[in-house]
mmCIF file of C-alpha atoms in Angstrom:
data_model
loop_
_atom_site.group_PDB
_atom_site.id
_atom_site.type_symbol
_atom_site.label_atom_id
_atom_site.label_comp_id
_atom_site.label_asym_id
_atom_site.label_seq_id
_atom_site.Cartn_x
_atom_site.Cartn_y
_atom_site.Cartn_z
ATOM 1 C CA MET L 1 -5.299 14.582 -1.529
ATOM 2 C CA PRO L 2 -6.714 12.821 0.353
ATOM 3 C CA HIS L 3 -6.204 9.251 -0.752
ATOM 4 C CA LEU L 4 -8.242 6.453 0.774
ATOM 5 C CA HIS L 5 -7.402 2.754 0.470
ATOM 6 C CA LEU L 6 -9.865 0.099 1.585
ATOM 7 C CA GLU L 7 -8.870 -3.554 1.761
ATOM 8 C CA TYR L 8 -11.512 -6.194 2.428
ATOM 9 C CA THR L 9 -11.160 -9.915 2.725
ATOM 10 C CA ALA L 10 -12.919 -12.100 0.183
ATOM 11 C CA ASN L 11 -15.115 -13.751 2.810
ATOM 12 C CA LEU L 12 -17.330 -10.659 3.194
ATOM 13 C CA PRO L 13 -19.745 -10.977 0.260
ATOM 14 C CA GLY L 14 -22.280 -8.782 2.039
ATOM 15 C CA LEU L 15 -20.123 -5.708 1.630
ATOM 16 C CA ALA L 16 -21.375 -3.343 -1.088
ATOM 17 C CA VAL L 17 -17.965 -2.019 -1.931
ATOM 18 C CA GLU L 18 -18.788 0.807 -4.319
ATOM 19 C CA LYS L 19 -21.524 2.100 -2.093
ATOM 20 C CA THR L 20 -19.145 1.964 0.835
ATOM 21 C CA LEU L 21 -16.530 4.062 -0.944
ATOM 22 C CA LEU L 22 -19.113 6.680 -1.790
ATOM 23 C CA ARG L 23 -20.289 6.697 1.813
ATOM 24 C CA LEU L 24 -16.775 7.170 3.142
ATOM 25 C CA ASN L 25 -16.120 9.979 0.676
ATOM 26 C CA ASN L 26 -19.272 11.692 1.884
ATOM 27 C CA VAL L 27 -18.073 11.349 5.460
ATOM 28 C CA LEU L 28 -14.811 13.004 4.487
ATOM 29 C CA MET L 29 -16.577 15.879 2.759
ATOM 30 C CA ALA L 30 -18.893 16.349 5.740
ATOM 31 C CA SER L 31 -15.859 16.763 7.982
ATOM 32 C CA GLY L 32 -15.184 20.158 6.451
ATOM 33 C CA GLN L 33 -11.485 19.328 6.158
ATOM 34 C CA PHE L 34 -11.325 19.184 2.380
ATOM 35 C CA GLY L 35 -11.967 21.968 -0.066
ATOM 36 C CA SER L 36 -13.021 20.137 -3.198
ATOM 37 C CA GLU L 37 -14.955 16.928 -3.375
ATOM 38 C CA PHE L 38 -13.065 15.746 -6.460
ATOM 39 C CA ASP L 39 -9.794 15.736 -4.532
ATOM 40 C CA ILE L 40 -10.893 12.650 -2.624
ATOM 41 C CA LYS L 41 -9.519 9.588 -4.376
ATOM 42 C CA SER L 42 -10.702 6.290 -2.936
ATOM 43 C CA ARG L 43 -10.174 2.728 -4.046
ATOM 44 C CA ALA L 44 -11.014 -0.733 -2.762
ATOM 45 C CA VAL L 45 -9.085 -3.956 -3.150
ATOM 46 C CA LYS L 46 -10.430 -7.416 -2.457
ATOM 47 C CA VAL L 47 -7.891 -9.477 -0.532
ATOM 48 C CA GLU L 48 -8.063 -13.065 -1.762
ATOM 49 C CA THR L 49 -5.078 -14.440 0.151
ATOM 50 C CA PHE L 50 -4.917 -13.630 3.822
ATOM 51 C CA GLN L 51 -4.258 -15.054 7.259
ATOM 52 C CA VAL L 52 -5.565 -13.583 10.480
ATOM 53 C CA GLY L 53 -3.489 -14.772 13.411
ATOM 54 C CA THR L 54 -2.225 -18.310 13.684
ATOM 55 C CA SER L 55 -5.441 -20.307 13.891
ATOM 56 C CA LEU L 56 -7.625 -21.516 11.061
ATOM 57 C CA SER L 57 -10.825 -20.018 12.527
ATOM 58 C CA PRO L 58 -12.945 -18.104 10.008
ATOM 59 C CA ARG L 59 -11.884 -14.511 10.256
ATOM 60 C CA GLY L 60 -11.852 -11.461 8.039
ATOM 61 C CA PHE L 61 -11.030 -7.806 8.087
ATOM 62 C CA ILE L 62 -11.566 -4.457 6.488
ATOM 63 C CA ALA L 63 -8.611 -2.119 6.708
ATOM 64 C CA VAL L 64 -8.989 1.511 5.706
ATOM 65 C CA LYS L 65 -5.996 3.786 5.251
ATOM 66 C CA LEU L 66 -6.538 7.508 4.837
ATOM 67 C CA SER L 67 -3.511 9.455 3.584
ATOM 68 C CA LEU L 68 -3.497 13.206 4.215
ATOM 69 C CA LEU L 69 -1.032 15.924 3.445
ATOM 70 C CA SER L 70 0.946 16.575 6.615
ATOM 71 C CA GLY L 71 -0.048 19.368 8.942
ATOM 72 C CA ARG L 72 -3.391 18.422 10.416
ATOM 73 C CA SER L 73 -3.774 18.303 14.186
ATOM 74 C CA PRO L 74 -3.953 15.048 16.160
ATOM 75 C CA GLN L 75 -7.522 15.961 17.141
ATOM 76 C CA VAL L 76 -8.624 16.312 13.539
ATOM 77 C CA LYS L 77 -6.992 13.046 12.611
ATOM 78 C CA THR L 78 -8.585 11.158 15.473
ATOM 79 C CA GLN L 79 -11.978 12.570 14.572
ATOM 80 C CA LEU L 80 -11.614 11.591 10.921
ATOM 81 C CA SER L 81 -10.562 8.101 11.899
ATOM 82 C CA GLU L 82 -13.500 7.597 14.243
ATOM 83 C CA SER L 83 -15.980 8.999 11.728
ATOM 84 C CA LEU L 84 -14.785 6.607 9.044
ATOM 85 C CA LEU L 85 -14.914 3.662 11.410
ATOM 86 C CA ALA L 86 -18.445 4.511 12.498
ATOM 87 C CA ALA L 87 -19.621 4.757 8.886
ATOM 88 C CA LEU L 88 -17.914 1.513 7.995
ATOM 89 C CA GLN L 89 -19.785 -0.440 10.646
ATOM 90 C CA ASP L 90 -23.104 0.356 8.970
ATOM 91 C CA GLN L 91 -22.062 -0.839 5.539
ATOM 92 C CA CYS L 92 -22.436 -4.575 5.784
ATOM 93 C CA GLU L 93 -24.664 -7.313 7.066
ATOM 94 C CA TRP L 94 -21.830 -8.888 8.933
ATOM 95 C CA PRO L 95 -21.637 -12.661 8.671
ATOM 96 C CA ALA L 96 -22.618 -14.383 11.901
ATOM 97 C CA ASP L 97 -19.886 -16.976 11.852
ATOM 98 C CA ILE L 98 -16.827 -14.884 11.037
ATOM 99 C CA GLN L 99 -14.919 -12.621 13.368
ATOM 100 C CA VAL L 100 -14.377 -9.402 11.426
ATOM 101 C CA GLN L 101 -11.908 -6.712 12.435
ATOM 102 C CA LEU L 102 -12.438 -3.193 11.122
ATOM 103 C CA SER L 103 -9.636 -0.671 11.382
ATOM 104 C CA VAL L 104 -8.844 2.822 10.191
ATOM 105 C CA LEU L 105 -5.306 4.140 9.926
ATOM 106 C CA LEU L 106 -4.290 7.715 9.180
ATOM 107 C CA VAL L 107 -1.053 8.425 7.370
ATOM 108 C CA ASP L 108 0.685 11.745 6.811
ATOM 109 C CA MET L 109 1.934 12.378 3.299
ATOM 110 C CA ASP L 110 5.019 14.589 2.973
ATOM 111 C CA ARG L 111 3.630 17.872 1.736
ATOM 112 C CA ASP L 112 6.831 19.250 0.207
ATOM 113 C CA SER L 113 7.455 16.394 -2.170
ATOM 114 C CA TYR L 114 3.855 15.634 -3.117
ATOM 115 C CA SER L 115 3.211 16.672 -6.693
ATOM 116 C CA LYS L 116 0.011 16.565 -8.669
ATOM 117 C CA VAL L 117 -1.555 17.595 -11.939
ATOM 118 C CA VAL L 118 -5.114 17.437 -13.214
ATOM 119 C CA ILE L 119 -5.753 16.528 -16.854
ATOM 120 C CA GLY L 120 -9.005 17.295 -18.579
ATOM 121 C CA MET M 1 -2.333 -4.323 14.814
ATOM 122 C CA PRO M 2 -0.005 -5.490 13.409
ATOM 123 C CA HIS M 3 -0.744 -5.486 9.694
ATOM 124 C CA LEU M 4 1.477 -7.400 7.301
ATOM 125 C CA HIS M 5 1.484 -6.925 3.520
ATOM 126 C CA LEU M 6 3.366 -9.336 1.272
ATOM 127 C CA GLU M 7 3.795 -8.593 -2.426
ATOM 128 C CA TYR M 8 5.280 -11.261 -4.688
ATOM 129 C CA THR M 9 5.975 -11.145 -8.379
ATOM 130 C CA ALA M 10 4.094 -13.543 -10.635
ATOM 131 C CA ASN M 11 7.273 -15.311 -11.760
ATOM 132 C CA LEU M 12 7.666 -17.138 -8.436
ATOM 133 C CA PRO M 13 5.298 -20.092 -8.827
ATOM 134 C CA GLY M 14 7.226 -22.067 -6.218
ATOM 135 C CA LEU M 15 6.042 -19.793 -3.430
ATOM 136 C CA ALA M 16 3.344 -21.377 -1.262
ATOM 137 C CA VAL M 17 1.719 -18.093 -0.386
ATOM 138 C CA GLU M 18 -0.809 -19.145 2.235
ATOM 139 C CA LYS M 19 1.704 -21.293 4.042
ATOM 140 C CA THR M 20 4.141 -18.392 3.981
ATOM 141 C CA LEU M 21 1.653 -16.020 5.592
ATOM 142 C CA LEU M 22 0.975 -18.519 8.355
ATOM 143 C CA ARG M 23 4.711 -18.967 8.888
ATOM 144 C CA LEU M 24 5.283 -15.214 9.138
ATOM 145 C CA ASN M 25 2.406 -14.848 11.580
ATOM 146 C CA ASN M 26 3.953 -17.547 13.723
ATOM 147 C CA VAL M 27 7.258 -15.702 13.635
ATOM 148 C CA LEU M 28 5.497 -12.576 14.842
ATOM 149 C CA MET M 29 3.773 -14.426 17.686
ATOM 150 C CA ALA M 30 7.052 -16.059 18.697
ATOM 151 C CA SER M 31 8.621 -12.618 19.047
ATOM 152 C CA GLY M 32 6.582 -11.996 22.177
ATOM 153 C CA GLN M 33 5.701 -8.506 20.962
ATOM 154 C CA PHE M 34 2.014 -9.118 20.377
ATOM 155 C CA GLY M 35 -0.602 -9.982 22.936
ATOM 156 C CA SER M 36 -3.220 -11.790 20.895
ATOM 157 C CA GLU M 37 -2.630 -13.961 17.882
ATOM 158 C CA PHE M 38 -5.836 -12.804 16.213
ATOM 159 C CA ASP M 39 -4.554 -9.235 16.076
ATOM 160 C CA ILE M 40 -2.115 -10.183 13.341
ATOM 161 C CA LYS M 41 -3.701 -9.421 9.982
ATOM 162 C CA SER M 42 -1.656 -10.552 6.996
ATOM 163 C CA ARG M 43 -2.377 -10.542 3.298
ATOM 164 C CA ALA M 44 -0.548 -11.378 0.100
ATOM 165 C CA VAL M 45 -0.889 -9.812 -3.325
ATOM 166 C CA LYS M 46 0.480 -11.273 -6.533
ATOM 167 C CA VAL M 47 2.133 -8.571 -8.630
ATOM 168 C CA GLU M 48 1.413 -9.258 -12.295
ATOM 169 C CA THR M 49 2.896 -6.061 -13.745
ATOM 170 C CA PHE M 50 6.347 -5.106 -12.576
ATOM 171 C CA GLN M 51 9.746 -3.912 -13.684
ATOM 172 C CA VAL M 52 12.950 -4.429 -11.737
ATOM 173 C CA GLY M 53 15.566 -1.924 -12.815
ATOM 174 C CA THR M 54 16.040 -0.913 -16.405
ATOM 175 C CA SER M 55 17.096 -4.162 -18.042
ATOM 176 C CA LEU M 56 14.906 -6.964 -19.316
ATOM 177 C CA SER M 57 16.725 -9.677 -17.352
ATOM 178 C CA PRO M 58 14.426 -12.089 -15.517
ATOM 179 C CA ARG M 59 14.021 -10.737 -12.033
ATOM 180 C CA GLY M 60 11.477 -10.901 -9.264
ATOM 181 C CA PHE M 61 10.909 -9.797 -5.719
ATOM 182 C CA ILE M 62 9.028 -10.373 -2.535
ATOM 183 C CA ALA M 63 8.402 -7.255 -0.499
ATOM 184 C CA VAL M 64 7.047 -7.542 3.033
ATOM 185 C CA LYS M 65 5.761 -4.535 4.928
ATOM 186 C CA LEU M 66 4.988 -4.848 8.627
ATOM 187 C CA SER M 67 2.958 -1.987 10.102
ATOM 188 C CA LEU M 68 3.099 -1.557 13.865
ATOM 189 C CA LEU M 69 1.550 0.921 16.227
ATOM 190 C CA SER M 70 4.189 3.520 17.015
ATOM 191 C CA GLY M 71 6.282 3.227 20.148
ATOM 192 C CA ARG M 72 8.464 0.167 19.673
ATOM 193 C CA SER M 73 12.228 0.541 20.014
ATOM 194 C CA PRO M 74 14.582 0.483 17.031
ATOM 195 C CA GLN M 75 16.096 -2.728 18.382
ATOM 196 C CA VAL M 76 12.740 -4.493 18.467
ATOM 197 C CA LYS M 77 11.953 -3.339 14.965
ATOM 198 C CA THR M 78 15.270 -4.477 13.569
ATOM 199 C CA GLN M 79 14.849 -7.851 15.221
ATOM 200 C CA LEU M 80 11.343 -8.301 13.818
ATOM 201 C CA SER M 81 12.535 -7.345 10.366
ATOM 202 C CA GLU M 82 15.426 -9.798 10.418
ATOM 203 C CA SER M 83 13.264 -12.607 11.786
ATOM 204 C CA LEU M 84 10.727 -12.156 9.013
ATOM 205 C CA LEU M 85 13.421 -12.036 6.359
ATOM 206 C CA ALA M 86 15.029 -15.208 7.673
ATOM 207 C CA ALA M 87 11.709 -17.050 7.652
ATOM 208 C CA LEU M 88 10.921 -15.819 4.172
ATOM 209 C CA GLN M 89 14.105 -17.264 2.716
ATOM 210 C CA ASP M 90 12.995 -20.771 3.647
ATOM 211 C CA GLN M 91 9.606 -20.533 2.008
ATOM 212 C CA CYS M 92 10.382 -21.146 -1.635
ATOM 213 C CA GLU M 93 12.392 -23.281 -3.981
ATOM 214 C CA TRP M 94 13.891 -20.260 -5.634
ATOM 215 C CA PRO M 95 14.073 -20.440 -9.407
ATOM 216 C CA ALA M 96 17.626 -20.879 -10.677
ATOM 217 C CA ASP M 97 17.379 -18.421 -13.518
ATOM 218 C CA ILE M 98 15.745 -15.444 -11.823
ATOM 219 C CA GLN M 99 17.377 -12.935 -9.525
ATOM 220 C CA VAL M 100 14.978 -12.540 -6.605
ATOM 221 C CA GLN M 101 15.162 -9.708 -4.086
ATOM 222 C CA LEU M 102 13.549 -10.215 -0.694
ATOM 223 C CA SER M 103 12.956 -7.224 1.546
ATOM 224 C CA VAL M 104 11.228 -6.411 4.803
ATOM 225 C CA LEU M 105 10.141 -2.911 5.710
ATOM 226 C CA LEU M 106 8.772 -1.785 9.060
ATOM 227 C CA VAL M 107 6.319 1.078 9.241
ATOM 228 C CA ASP M 108 5.029 2.927 12.291
ATOM 229 C CA MET M 109 1.291 3.510 12.413
ATOM 230 C CA ASP M 110 0.141 6.622 14.242
ATOM 231 C CA ARG M 111 -1.224 5.293 17.499
ATOM 232 C CA ASP M 112 -3.474 8.225 18.372
ATOM 233 C CA SER M 113 -5.555 8.139 15.217
ATOM 234 C CA TYR M 114 -5.703 4.378 14.748
ATOM 235 C CA SER M 115 -9.204 3.132 15.446
ATOM 236 C CA LYS M 116 -10.528 -0.401 15.461
ATOM 237 C CA VAL M 117 -13.531 -2.490 16.289
ATOM 238 C CA VAL M 118 -14.110 -6.237 16.350
ATOM 239 C CA ILE M 119 -17.419 -7.645 15.135
ATOM 240 C CA GLY M 120 -18.611 -11.103 16.026
ATOM 241 C CA MET R 1 15.353 0.351 -2.470
ATOM 242 C CA PRO R 2 13.734 2.211 -3.989
ATOM 243 C CA HIS R 3 10.257 0.759 -4.308
ATOM 244 C CA LEU R 4 7.754 2.304 -6.679
ATOM 245 C CA HIS R 5 4.014 1.608 -6.628
ATOM 246 C CA LEU R 6 1.778 2.803 -9.431
ATOM 247 C CA GLU R 7 -1.997 2.562 -9.155
ATOM 248 C CA TYR R 8 -4.152 3.361 -12.177
ATOM 249 C CA THR R 9 -7.892 3.319 -12.534
ATOM 250 C CA ALA R 10 -9.440 0.860 -14.951
ATOM 251 C CA ASN R 11 -10.912 3.605 -17.144
ATOM 252 C CA LEU R 12 -7.518 4.499 -18.640
ATOM 253 C CA PRO R 13 -7.069 1.868 -21.369
ATOM 254 C CA GLY R 14 -4.641 4.113 -23.232
ATOM 255 C CA LEU R 15 -1.990 3.682 -20.557
ATOM 256 C CA ALA R 16 0.827 1.333 -21.610
ATOM 257 C CA VAL R 17 1.579 0.173 -18.121
ATOM 258 C CA GLU R 18 4.733 -1.856 -18.624
ATOM 259 C CA LYS R 19 6.294 0.787 -20.809
ATOM 260 C CA THR R 20 5.409 3.380 -18.183
ATOM 261 C CA LEU R 21 7.138 1.458 -15.415
ATOM 262 C CA LEU R 22 10.277 1.141 -17.526
ATOM 263 C CA ARG R 23 10.158 4.855 -18.275
ATOM 264 C CA LEU R 24 9.816 5.758 -14.610
ATOM 265 C CA ASN R 25 12.688 3.470 -13.686
ATOM 266 C CA ASN R 26 14.833 5.193 -16.287
ATOM 267 C CA VAL R 27 13.910 8.555 -14.798
ATOM 268 C CA LEU R 28 15.006 7.313 -11.398
ATOM 269 C CA MET R 29 18.332 6.042 -12.740
ATOM 270 C CA ALA R 30 18.921 9.314 -14.591
ATOM 271 C CA SER R 31 18.522 11.189 -11.297
ATOM 272 C CA GLY R 32 21.880 9.860 -10.145
ATOM 273 C CA GLN R 33 20.417 9.048 -6.734
ATOM 274 C CA PHE R 34 20.618 5.269 -7.009
ATOM 275 C CA GLY R 35 23.708 3.155 -7.328
ATOM 276 C CA SER R 36 22.431 0.050 -9.074
ATOM 277 C CA GLU R 37 19.661 -0.136 -11.610
ATOM 278 C CA PHE R 38 18.478 -3.512 -10.336
ATOM 279 C CA ASP R 39 17.660 -2.015 -6.942
ATOM 280 C CA ILE R 40 14.658 -0.239 -8.422
ATOM 281 C CA LYS R 41 11.588 -2.377 -7.864
ATOM 282 C CA SER R 42 8.438 -1.072 -9.514
ATOM 283 C CA ARG R 43 4.970 -2.502 -9.832
ATOM 284 C CA ALA R 44 1.618 -1.410 -11.188
ATOM 285 C CA VAL R 45 -1.857 -2.290 -9.972
ATOM 286 C CA LYS R 46 -5.050 -1.694 -11.891
ATOM 287 C CA VAL R 47 -7.742 -0.281 -9.612
ATOM 288 C CA GLU R 48 -11.096 -1.770 -10.609
ATOM 289 C CA THR R 49 -13.171 -0.348 -7.765
ATOM 290 C CA PHE R 50 -12.787 3.330 -7.053
ATOM 291 C CA GLN R 51 -14.649 6.528 -6.326
ATOM 292 C CA VAL R 52 -13.298 9.997 -6.963
ATOM 293 C CA GLY R 53 -15.135 12.546 -4.875
ATOM 294 C CA THR R 54 -18.858 12.361 -4.290
ATOM 295 C CA SER R 55 -20.237 12.828 -7.797
ATOM 296 C CA LEU R 56 -20.719 10.211 -10.470
ATOM 297 C CA SER R 57 -18.808 12.169 -13.132
ATOM 298 C CA PRO R 58 -16.289 10.100 -15.083
ATOM 299 C CA ARG R 59 -12.994 10.502 -13.327
ATOM 300 C CA GLY R 60 -9.815 8.540 -12.943
ATOM 301 C CA PHE R 61 -6.383 8.771 -11.415
ATOM 302 C CA ILE R 62 -2.855 7.515 -11.450
ATOM 303 C CA ALA R 63 -1.150 7.549 -8.088
ATOM 304 C CA VAL R 64 2.583 6.893 -7.847
ATOM 305 C CA LYS R 65 4.288 6.244 -4.542
ATOM 306 C CA LEU R 66 8.079 6.189 -4.373
ATOM 307 C CA SER R 67 9.537 4.723 -1.180
ATOM 308 C CA LEU R 68 13.132 5.635 -0.369
ATOM 309 C CA LEU R 69 15.421 4.785 2.493
ATOM 310 C CA SER R 70 15.348 7.718 4.888
ATOM 311 C CA GLY R 71 18.034 10.381 4.726
ATOM 312 C CA ARG R 72 17.579 12.170 1.418
ATOM 313 C CA SER R 73 17.159 15.947 1.438
ATOM 314 C CA PRO R 74 13.809 17.660 0.825
ATOM 315 C CA GLN R 75 15.263 19.146 -2.368
ATOM 316 C CA VAL R 76 16.178 15.737 -3.759
ATOM 317 C CA LYS R 77 12.772 14.372 -2.906
ATOM 318 C CA THR R 78 10.937 17.248 -4.527
ATOM 319 C CA GLN R 79 13.050 16.890 -7.642
ATOM 320 C CA LEU R 80 12.395 13.157 -7.872
ATOM 321 C CA SER R 81 8.685 13.727 -7.423
ATOM 322 C CA GLU R 82 8.496 16.363 -10.141
ATOM 323 C CA SER R 83 10.585 14.297 -12.553
ATOM 324 C CA LEU R 84 8.300 11.305 -12.139
ATOM 325 C CA LEU R 85 5.201 13.435 -12.582
ATOM 326 C CA ALA R 86 6.579 15.011 -15.749
ATOM 327 C CA ALA R 87 7.406 11.620 -17.235
ATOM 328 C CA LEU R 88 4.005 10.269 -16.313
ATOM 329 C CA GLN R 89 2.176 12.967 -18.223
ATOM 330 C CA ASP R 90 3.745 11.800 -21.485
ATOM 331 C CA GLN R 91 2.741 8.167 -21.072
ATOM 332 C CA CYS R 92 -0.876 8.167 -22.129
ATOM 333 C CA GLU R 93 -3.257 9.508 -24.710
ATOM 334 C CA TRP R 94 -5.528 10.881 -22.055
ATOM 335 C CA PRO R 95 -9.214 10.301 -22.658
ATOM 336 C CA ALA R 96 -11.055 13.488 -23.590
ATOM 337 C CA ASP R 97 -14.098 12.876 -21.433
ATOM 338 C CA ILE R 98 -12.527 11.858 -18.132
ATOM 339 C CA GLN R 99 -10.914 14.095 -15.566
ATOM 340 C CA VAL R 100 -7.658 12.366 -14.620
ATOM 341 C CA GLN R 101 -5.592 13.253 -11.583
ATOM 342 C CA LEU R 102 -1.915 12.304 -11.551
ATOM 343 C CA SER R 103 -0.006 12.408 -8.292
ATOM 344 C CA VAL R 104 3.385 11.412 -6.964
ATOM 345 C CA LEU R 105 4.027 10.805 -3.290
ATOM 346 C CA LEU R 106 7.423 10.223 -1.687
ATOM 347 C CA VAL R 107 7.685 8.087 1.422
ATOM 348 C CA ASP R 108 10.660 7.576 3.701
ATOM 349 C CA MET R 109 11.405 3.991 4.671
ATOM 350 C CA ASP R 110 13.003 3.469 8.064
ATOM 351 C CA ARG R 111 16.607 2.666 7.232
ATOM 352 C CA ASP R 112 17.517 0.876 10.455
ATOM 353 C CA SER R 113 14.847 -1.789 10.260
ATOM 354 C CA TYR R 114 14.874 -2.327 6.496
ATOM 355 C CA SER R 115 16.364 -5.710 5.693
ATOM 356 C CA LYS R 116 17.060 -7.273 2.341
ATOM 357 C CA VAL R 117 18.698 -10.221 0.668
ATOM 358 C CA VAL R 118 19.335 -11.064 -2.976
ATOM 359 C CA ILE R 119 18.938 -14.645 -4.164
ATOM 360 C CA GLY R 120 20.495 -15.885 -7.360
#
């Protein structure tokens, strides 16, 4: 906890994905909401097959999902979401000819049935 | 909003994935539930490693997840789910020797902490 | 129903992924919670791009998500989660020099809007 998933469409070659993940993890740590930096598990997936809307205009997206153990306040969640979105906007020289949608979603994970172990 | 995820197992070569995404997006627009076609962000992922059940019979699946901002009625959600499933069934010459399970799941996204920006 | 997603980082070459999925499916069947073995749909995704925390120490993770139709008790969900985690720990010769985090998350799927069909 937390888990972060980042999906990005394949038409955004200007996105430095690994650097972006590190940046987002630093944003999460700076929020003061998480005790240990190594708890933050983030991954990125390039989306090769996608369709935005019903037109064939060049479009792309980056979708971030942050999953937290349940119990945080709506205010905290909104703040985390906005902080991630703000950081994300700085991470790419956005292509001039593609409409890109950036979004951040927060998801509660059921605390009672979440189980975890650390090896090594 | 909305986000659509389609997973399909690698043993379904008859599935025209890009055409299917466009078809599903058109189904969503035709529902009248969404204001702007470009809001619909859909992606497909081929699942190379999978196991259906505990036998080694040839099986596959397509799993669609539609994520909506919270607030829609159960009736609307059921109707969207059934419309997507119906459209999906037409999208493939299903292999004769593989049992294929198609499913559609609807997920509410927390409206208060969802943030978004459009670039370009 | 149920759906199981397993993500594993690319620095865990000792993980026999297909065998692991079969093992987890057998754990689910042994729980007595599911009527038909072929309902269990599991998939694994190798995560090539990831960042654990904010340091550059070698780290990895396996994250399992089990999605169930809503309605099961907290006790059942906790038991399923712990059973999956226990089975997962046996599935790999864990690398000595990498901190690996294993986690299992349970997610409720909205029963009313879940639709499904079986072909073949």
